Short mmCIF file of C-alpha atoms in Angstrom, two decimals:
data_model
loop_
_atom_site.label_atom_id
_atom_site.label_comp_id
_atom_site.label_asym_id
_atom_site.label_seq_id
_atom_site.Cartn_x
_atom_site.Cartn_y
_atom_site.Cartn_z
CA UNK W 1 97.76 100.52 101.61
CA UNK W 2 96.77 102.61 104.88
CA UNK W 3 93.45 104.43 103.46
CA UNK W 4 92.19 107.29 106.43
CA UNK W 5 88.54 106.32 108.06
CA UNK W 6 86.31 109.84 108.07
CA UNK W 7 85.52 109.95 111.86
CA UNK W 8 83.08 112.08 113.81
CA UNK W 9 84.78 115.24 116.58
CA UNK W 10 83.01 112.66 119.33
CA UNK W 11 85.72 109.93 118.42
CA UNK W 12 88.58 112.19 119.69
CA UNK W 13 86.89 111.94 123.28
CA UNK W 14 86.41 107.93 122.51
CA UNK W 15 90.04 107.80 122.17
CA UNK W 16 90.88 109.22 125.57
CA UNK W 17 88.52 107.07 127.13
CA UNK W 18 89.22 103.44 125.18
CA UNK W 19 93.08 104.69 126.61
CA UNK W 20 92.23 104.91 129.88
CA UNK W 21 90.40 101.61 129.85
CA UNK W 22 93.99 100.08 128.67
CA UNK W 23 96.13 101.73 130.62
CA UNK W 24 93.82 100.42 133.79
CA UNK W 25 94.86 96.64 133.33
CA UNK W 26 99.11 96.87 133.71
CA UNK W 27 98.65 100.46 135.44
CA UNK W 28 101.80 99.87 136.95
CA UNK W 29 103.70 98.45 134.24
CA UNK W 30 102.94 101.07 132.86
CA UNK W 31 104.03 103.86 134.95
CA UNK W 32 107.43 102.09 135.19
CA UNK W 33 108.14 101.97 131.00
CA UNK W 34 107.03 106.00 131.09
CA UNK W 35 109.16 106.99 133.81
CA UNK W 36 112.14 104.87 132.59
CA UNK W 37 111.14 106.79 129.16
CA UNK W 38 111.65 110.19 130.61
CA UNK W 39 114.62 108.95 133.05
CA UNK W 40 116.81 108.18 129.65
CA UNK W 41 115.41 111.47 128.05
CA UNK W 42 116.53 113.34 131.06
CA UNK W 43 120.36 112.02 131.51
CA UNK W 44 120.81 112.26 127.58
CA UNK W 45 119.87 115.69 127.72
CA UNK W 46 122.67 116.24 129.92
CA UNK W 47 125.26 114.81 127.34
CA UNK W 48 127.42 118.48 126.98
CA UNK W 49 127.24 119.72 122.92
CA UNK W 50 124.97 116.34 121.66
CA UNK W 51 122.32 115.76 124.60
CA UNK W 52 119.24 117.89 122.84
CA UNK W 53 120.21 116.35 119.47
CA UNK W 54 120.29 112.98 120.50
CA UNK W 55 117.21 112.99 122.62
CA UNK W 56 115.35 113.98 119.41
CA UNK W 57 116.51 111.62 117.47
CA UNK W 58 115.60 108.66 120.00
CA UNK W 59 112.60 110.02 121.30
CA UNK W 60 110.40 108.80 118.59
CA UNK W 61 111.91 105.20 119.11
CA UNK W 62 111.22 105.06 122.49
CA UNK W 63 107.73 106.30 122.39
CA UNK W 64 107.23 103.13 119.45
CA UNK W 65 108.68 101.17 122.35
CA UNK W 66 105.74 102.46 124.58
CA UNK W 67 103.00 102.36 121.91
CA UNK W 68 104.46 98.35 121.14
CA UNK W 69 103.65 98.00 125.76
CA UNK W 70 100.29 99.15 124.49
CA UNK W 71 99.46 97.44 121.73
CA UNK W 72 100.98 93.86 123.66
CA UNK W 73 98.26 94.86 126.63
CA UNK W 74 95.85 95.76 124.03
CA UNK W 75 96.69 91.72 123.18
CA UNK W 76 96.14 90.42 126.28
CA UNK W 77 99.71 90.26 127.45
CA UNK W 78 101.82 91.79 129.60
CA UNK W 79 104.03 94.57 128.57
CA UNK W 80 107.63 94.68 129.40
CA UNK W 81 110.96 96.15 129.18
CA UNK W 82 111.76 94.67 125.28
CA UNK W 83 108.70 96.50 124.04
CA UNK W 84 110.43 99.83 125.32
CA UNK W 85 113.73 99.32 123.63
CA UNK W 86 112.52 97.31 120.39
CA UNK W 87 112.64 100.41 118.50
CA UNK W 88 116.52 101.08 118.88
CA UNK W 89 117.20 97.12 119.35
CA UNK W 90 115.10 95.67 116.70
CA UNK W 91 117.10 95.70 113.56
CA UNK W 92 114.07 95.80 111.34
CA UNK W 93 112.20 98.39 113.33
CA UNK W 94 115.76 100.62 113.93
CA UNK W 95 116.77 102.32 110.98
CA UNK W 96 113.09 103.76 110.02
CA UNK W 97 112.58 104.51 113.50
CA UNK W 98 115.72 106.47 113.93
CA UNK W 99 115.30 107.95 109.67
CA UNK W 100 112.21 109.32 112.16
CA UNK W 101 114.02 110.57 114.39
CA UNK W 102 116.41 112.59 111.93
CA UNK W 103 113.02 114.29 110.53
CA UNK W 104 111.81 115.29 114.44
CA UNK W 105 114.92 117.05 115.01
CA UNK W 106 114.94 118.55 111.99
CA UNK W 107 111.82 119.79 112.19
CA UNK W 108 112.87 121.20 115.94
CA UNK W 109 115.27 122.93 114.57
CA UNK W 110 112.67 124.59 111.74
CA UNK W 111 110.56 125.79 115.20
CA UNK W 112 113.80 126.75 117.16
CA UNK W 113 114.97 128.97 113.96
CA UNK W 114 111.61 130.97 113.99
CA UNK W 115 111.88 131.17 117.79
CA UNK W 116 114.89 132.39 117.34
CA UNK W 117 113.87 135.37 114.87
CA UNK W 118 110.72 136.50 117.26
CA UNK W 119 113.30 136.72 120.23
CA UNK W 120 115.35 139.17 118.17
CA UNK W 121 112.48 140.93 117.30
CA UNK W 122 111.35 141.45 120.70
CA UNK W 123 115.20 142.97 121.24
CA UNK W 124 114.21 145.54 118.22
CA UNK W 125 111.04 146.06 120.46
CA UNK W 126 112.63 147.21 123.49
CA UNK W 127 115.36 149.03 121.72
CA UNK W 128 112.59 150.96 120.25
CA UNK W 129 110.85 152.00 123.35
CA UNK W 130 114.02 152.72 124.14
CA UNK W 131 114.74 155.25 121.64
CA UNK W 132 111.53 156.63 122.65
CA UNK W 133 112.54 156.83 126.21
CA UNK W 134 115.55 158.97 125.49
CA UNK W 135 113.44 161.52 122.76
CA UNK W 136 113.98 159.88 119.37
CA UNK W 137 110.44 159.80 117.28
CA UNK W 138 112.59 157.17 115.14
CA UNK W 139 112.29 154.58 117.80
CA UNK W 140 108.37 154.13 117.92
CA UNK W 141 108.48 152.77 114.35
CA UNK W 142 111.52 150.75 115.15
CA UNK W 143 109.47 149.41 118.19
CA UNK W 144 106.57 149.00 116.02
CA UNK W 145 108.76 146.91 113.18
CA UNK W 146 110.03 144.65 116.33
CA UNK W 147 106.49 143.92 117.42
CA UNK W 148 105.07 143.27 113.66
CA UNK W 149 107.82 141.12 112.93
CA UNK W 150 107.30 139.20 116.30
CA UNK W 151 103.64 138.37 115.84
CA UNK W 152 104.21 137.24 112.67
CA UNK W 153 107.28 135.10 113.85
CA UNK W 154 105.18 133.98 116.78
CA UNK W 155 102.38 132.87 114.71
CA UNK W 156 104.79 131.12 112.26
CA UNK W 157 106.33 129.20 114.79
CA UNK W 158 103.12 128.07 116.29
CA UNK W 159 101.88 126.97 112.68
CA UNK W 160 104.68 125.28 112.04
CA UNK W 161 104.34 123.34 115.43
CA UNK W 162 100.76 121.94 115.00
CA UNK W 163 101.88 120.72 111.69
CA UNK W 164 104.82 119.43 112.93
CA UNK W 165 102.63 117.49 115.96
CA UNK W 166 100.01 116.19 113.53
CA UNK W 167 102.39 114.81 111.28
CA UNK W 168 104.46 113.04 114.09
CA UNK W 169 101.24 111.93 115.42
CA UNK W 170 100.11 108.96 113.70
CA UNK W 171 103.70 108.99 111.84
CA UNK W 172 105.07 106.75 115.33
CA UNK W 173 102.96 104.29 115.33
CA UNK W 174 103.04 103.96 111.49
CA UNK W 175 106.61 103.31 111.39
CA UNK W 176 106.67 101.29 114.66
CA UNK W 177 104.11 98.84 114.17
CA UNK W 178 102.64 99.56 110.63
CA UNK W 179 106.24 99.51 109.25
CA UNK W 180 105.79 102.03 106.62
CA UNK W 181 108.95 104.43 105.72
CA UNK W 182 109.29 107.70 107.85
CA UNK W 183 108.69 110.32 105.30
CA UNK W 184 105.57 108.20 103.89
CA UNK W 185 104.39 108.00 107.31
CA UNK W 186 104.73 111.49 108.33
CA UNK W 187 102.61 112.95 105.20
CA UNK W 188 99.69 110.28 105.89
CA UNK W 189 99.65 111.48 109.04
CA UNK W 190 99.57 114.70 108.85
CA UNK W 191 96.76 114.24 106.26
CA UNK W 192 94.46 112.05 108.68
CA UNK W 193 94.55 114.77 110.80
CA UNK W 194 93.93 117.38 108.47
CA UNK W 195 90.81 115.07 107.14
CA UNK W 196 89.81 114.52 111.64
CA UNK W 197 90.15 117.85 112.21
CA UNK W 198 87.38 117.55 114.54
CA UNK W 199 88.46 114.40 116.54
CA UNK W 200 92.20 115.88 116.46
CA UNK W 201 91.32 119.20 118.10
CA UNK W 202 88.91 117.38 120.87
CA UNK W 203 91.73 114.95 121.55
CA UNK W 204 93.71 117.77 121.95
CA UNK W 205 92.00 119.39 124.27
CA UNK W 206 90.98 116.92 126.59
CA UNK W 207 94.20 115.93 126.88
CA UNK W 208 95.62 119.40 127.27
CA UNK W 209 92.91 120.00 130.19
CA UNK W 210 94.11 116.34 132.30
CA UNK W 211 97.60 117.80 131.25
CA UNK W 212 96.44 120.89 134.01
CA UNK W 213 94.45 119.12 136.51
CA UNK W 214 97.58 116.56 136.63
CA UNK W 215 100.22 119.42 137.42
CA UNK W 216 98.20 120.27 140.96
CA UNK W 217 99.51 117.43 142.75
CA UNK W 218 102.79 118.16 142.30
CA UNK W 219 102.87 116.99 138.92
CA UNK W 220 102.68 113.48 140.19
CA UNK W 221 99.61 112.97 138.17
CA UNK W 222 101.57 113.27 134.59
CA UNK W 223 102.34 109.62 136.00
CA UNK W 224 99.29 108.72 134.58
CA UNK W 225 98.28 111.11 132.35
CA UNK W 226 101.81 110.25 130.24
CA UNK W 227 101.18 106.63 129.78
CA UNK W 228 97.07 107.19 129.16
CA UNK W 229 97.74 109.89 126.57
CA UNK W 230 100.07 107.42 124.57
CA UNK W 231 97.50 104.09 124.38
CA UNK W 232 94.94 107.15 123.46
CA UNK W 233 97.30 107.69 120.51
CA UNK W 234 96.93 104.11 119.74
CA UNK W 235 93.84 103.98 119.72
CA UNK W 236 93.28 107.03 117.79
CA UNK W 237 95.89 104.88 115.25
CA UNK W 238 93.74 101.63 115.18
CA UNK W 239 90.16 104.33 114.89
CA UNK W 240 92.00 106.03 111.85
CA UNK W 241 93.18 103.80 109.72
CA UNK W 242 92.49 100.72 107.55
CA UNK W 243 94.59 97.32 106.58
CA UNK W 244 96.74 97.73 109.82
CA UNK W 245 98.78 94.14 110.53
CA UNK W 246 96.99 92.60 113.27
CA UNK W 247 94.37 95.38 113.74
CA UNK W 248 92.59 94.24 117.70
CA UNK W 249 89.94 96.24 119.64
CA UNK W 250 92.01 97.65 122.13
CA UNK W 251 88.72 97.17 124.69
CA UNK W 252 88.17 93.87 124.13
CA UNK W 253 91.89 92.42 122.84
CA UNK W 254 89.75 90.72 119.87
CA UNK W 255 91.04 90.50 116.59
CA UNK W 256 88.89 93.21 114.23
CA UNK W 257 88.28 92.42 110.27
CA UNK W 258 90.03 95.48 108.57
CA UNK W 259 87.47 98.41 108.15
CA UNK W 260 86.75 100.23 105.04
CA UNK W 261 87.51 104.15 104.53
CA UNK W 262 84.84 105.96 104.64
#
């Protein structure tokens, strides 16, 4: 039984940095497994009808595989191509991790649906000013309907994407290396981040602002922010919760006695 640790908003900052610190000793390694990561994302994308769908449902497999190169380096080892595919090769990791998968692109869809409805709202907007354009007092509440409708759809859709992130958060790395079942995993995640609201949102946002400062070059520094932000996530994993298999201290590659919740 995975109980949730109560941690402090400073932890969510610890996270970033403990990341970086893993990320430094098979930098390139590293870089390699993400860009092969998004290489296979991008060309299954292009598959006519299917490509979307199917990169949702392997996405969370491959990011296991990338979390399983961190926790190996976390070990002491060296992190390699296996690690990347183990969660669409391993028969005991593959059917959770693509049951996973199923619930990501469902919940896509969810998102998409409610983007969907604020798009056609902003058509009722436009179609109302319109109206107004040509004389018809009709169309300012008809533009005024479009706009309500939108905010509301906009602020739906965002809701429904922060829950959707902080239950696939910790829900990866549950299933990958935990080996809990999806659905289990996706409601304890979504409640340690609900209980670290704190850490969560300063996570968050220090990642969001290397996530700017990486785009200047070109983009070329998503490189190294991709790879760092995913051994943060495992480290925010190994911070948050207790009785994990093989639990280490990602900065030292020690093994750790499993922690109590607090």
């Amino acid at each position: 039984m995975h109980e949730i640790r109560r941690l402090g908003a400073g932890h969510g900052l610890e996270w970033v940095t403990t990341g970086w610190d893993i990320f430094r000793r098979e930098p390139g390694m590293f870089v390699l497994l993400f860009l092969v990561f998004i290489l296979i994302s991008f060309l299954v994308g292009l598959l006519p009808l299917v490509g979307t769908l199917l990169t949702l449902l392997i996405t969370p497999a491959l990011t296991g595989g990338l979390l399983l190169a961190v926790e190996t380096a976390s070990r002491g080892k060296s992190p390699s191509f296996e690690n990347l595919f183990a969660g669409l090769t391993d028969t005991s990791r593959r059917n959770r991790m693509l049951t996973l998968g199923l619930w990501t692109l469902i919940a896509n869809v969810l998102v998409w649906l409610v983007a969907m409805l604020l798009g056609g709202s902003f058509i009722m907007s436009l179609m109302g000013f319109g109206a107004m354009g040509a004389g018809h007092m009709g169309g300012m509440a008809l533009a005024g309907a479009g706009a309500g409708i939108g905010l509301s759809a906009l602020l739906l859709a965002l809701l429904l994407y922060v829950i959707y992130a902080s239950a696939l958060f910790f829900a990866t790395p549950l299933v990958m290396l935990a080996g809990m079942e999806p659905l289990a995993a996706l409601k304890l995640s979504l409640r340690a981040n609900l209980y670290n609201i704190g850490a969560w949102v300063i996570f968050a946002l220090v990642y969001l602002a290397l996530v700017v400062i990486a785009l200047i070059p070109a983009g070329l520094g998503l490189l190294i922010v991709g790879p760092m932000s995913i051994a943060s996530a495992y480290c925010a994993y190994l911070d948050t919760f207790t009785n994990l298999p093989g639990k280490v201290d990602p900065a030292a590659g020690d093994a750790l006695p499993n922690g109590k919740a607090e």
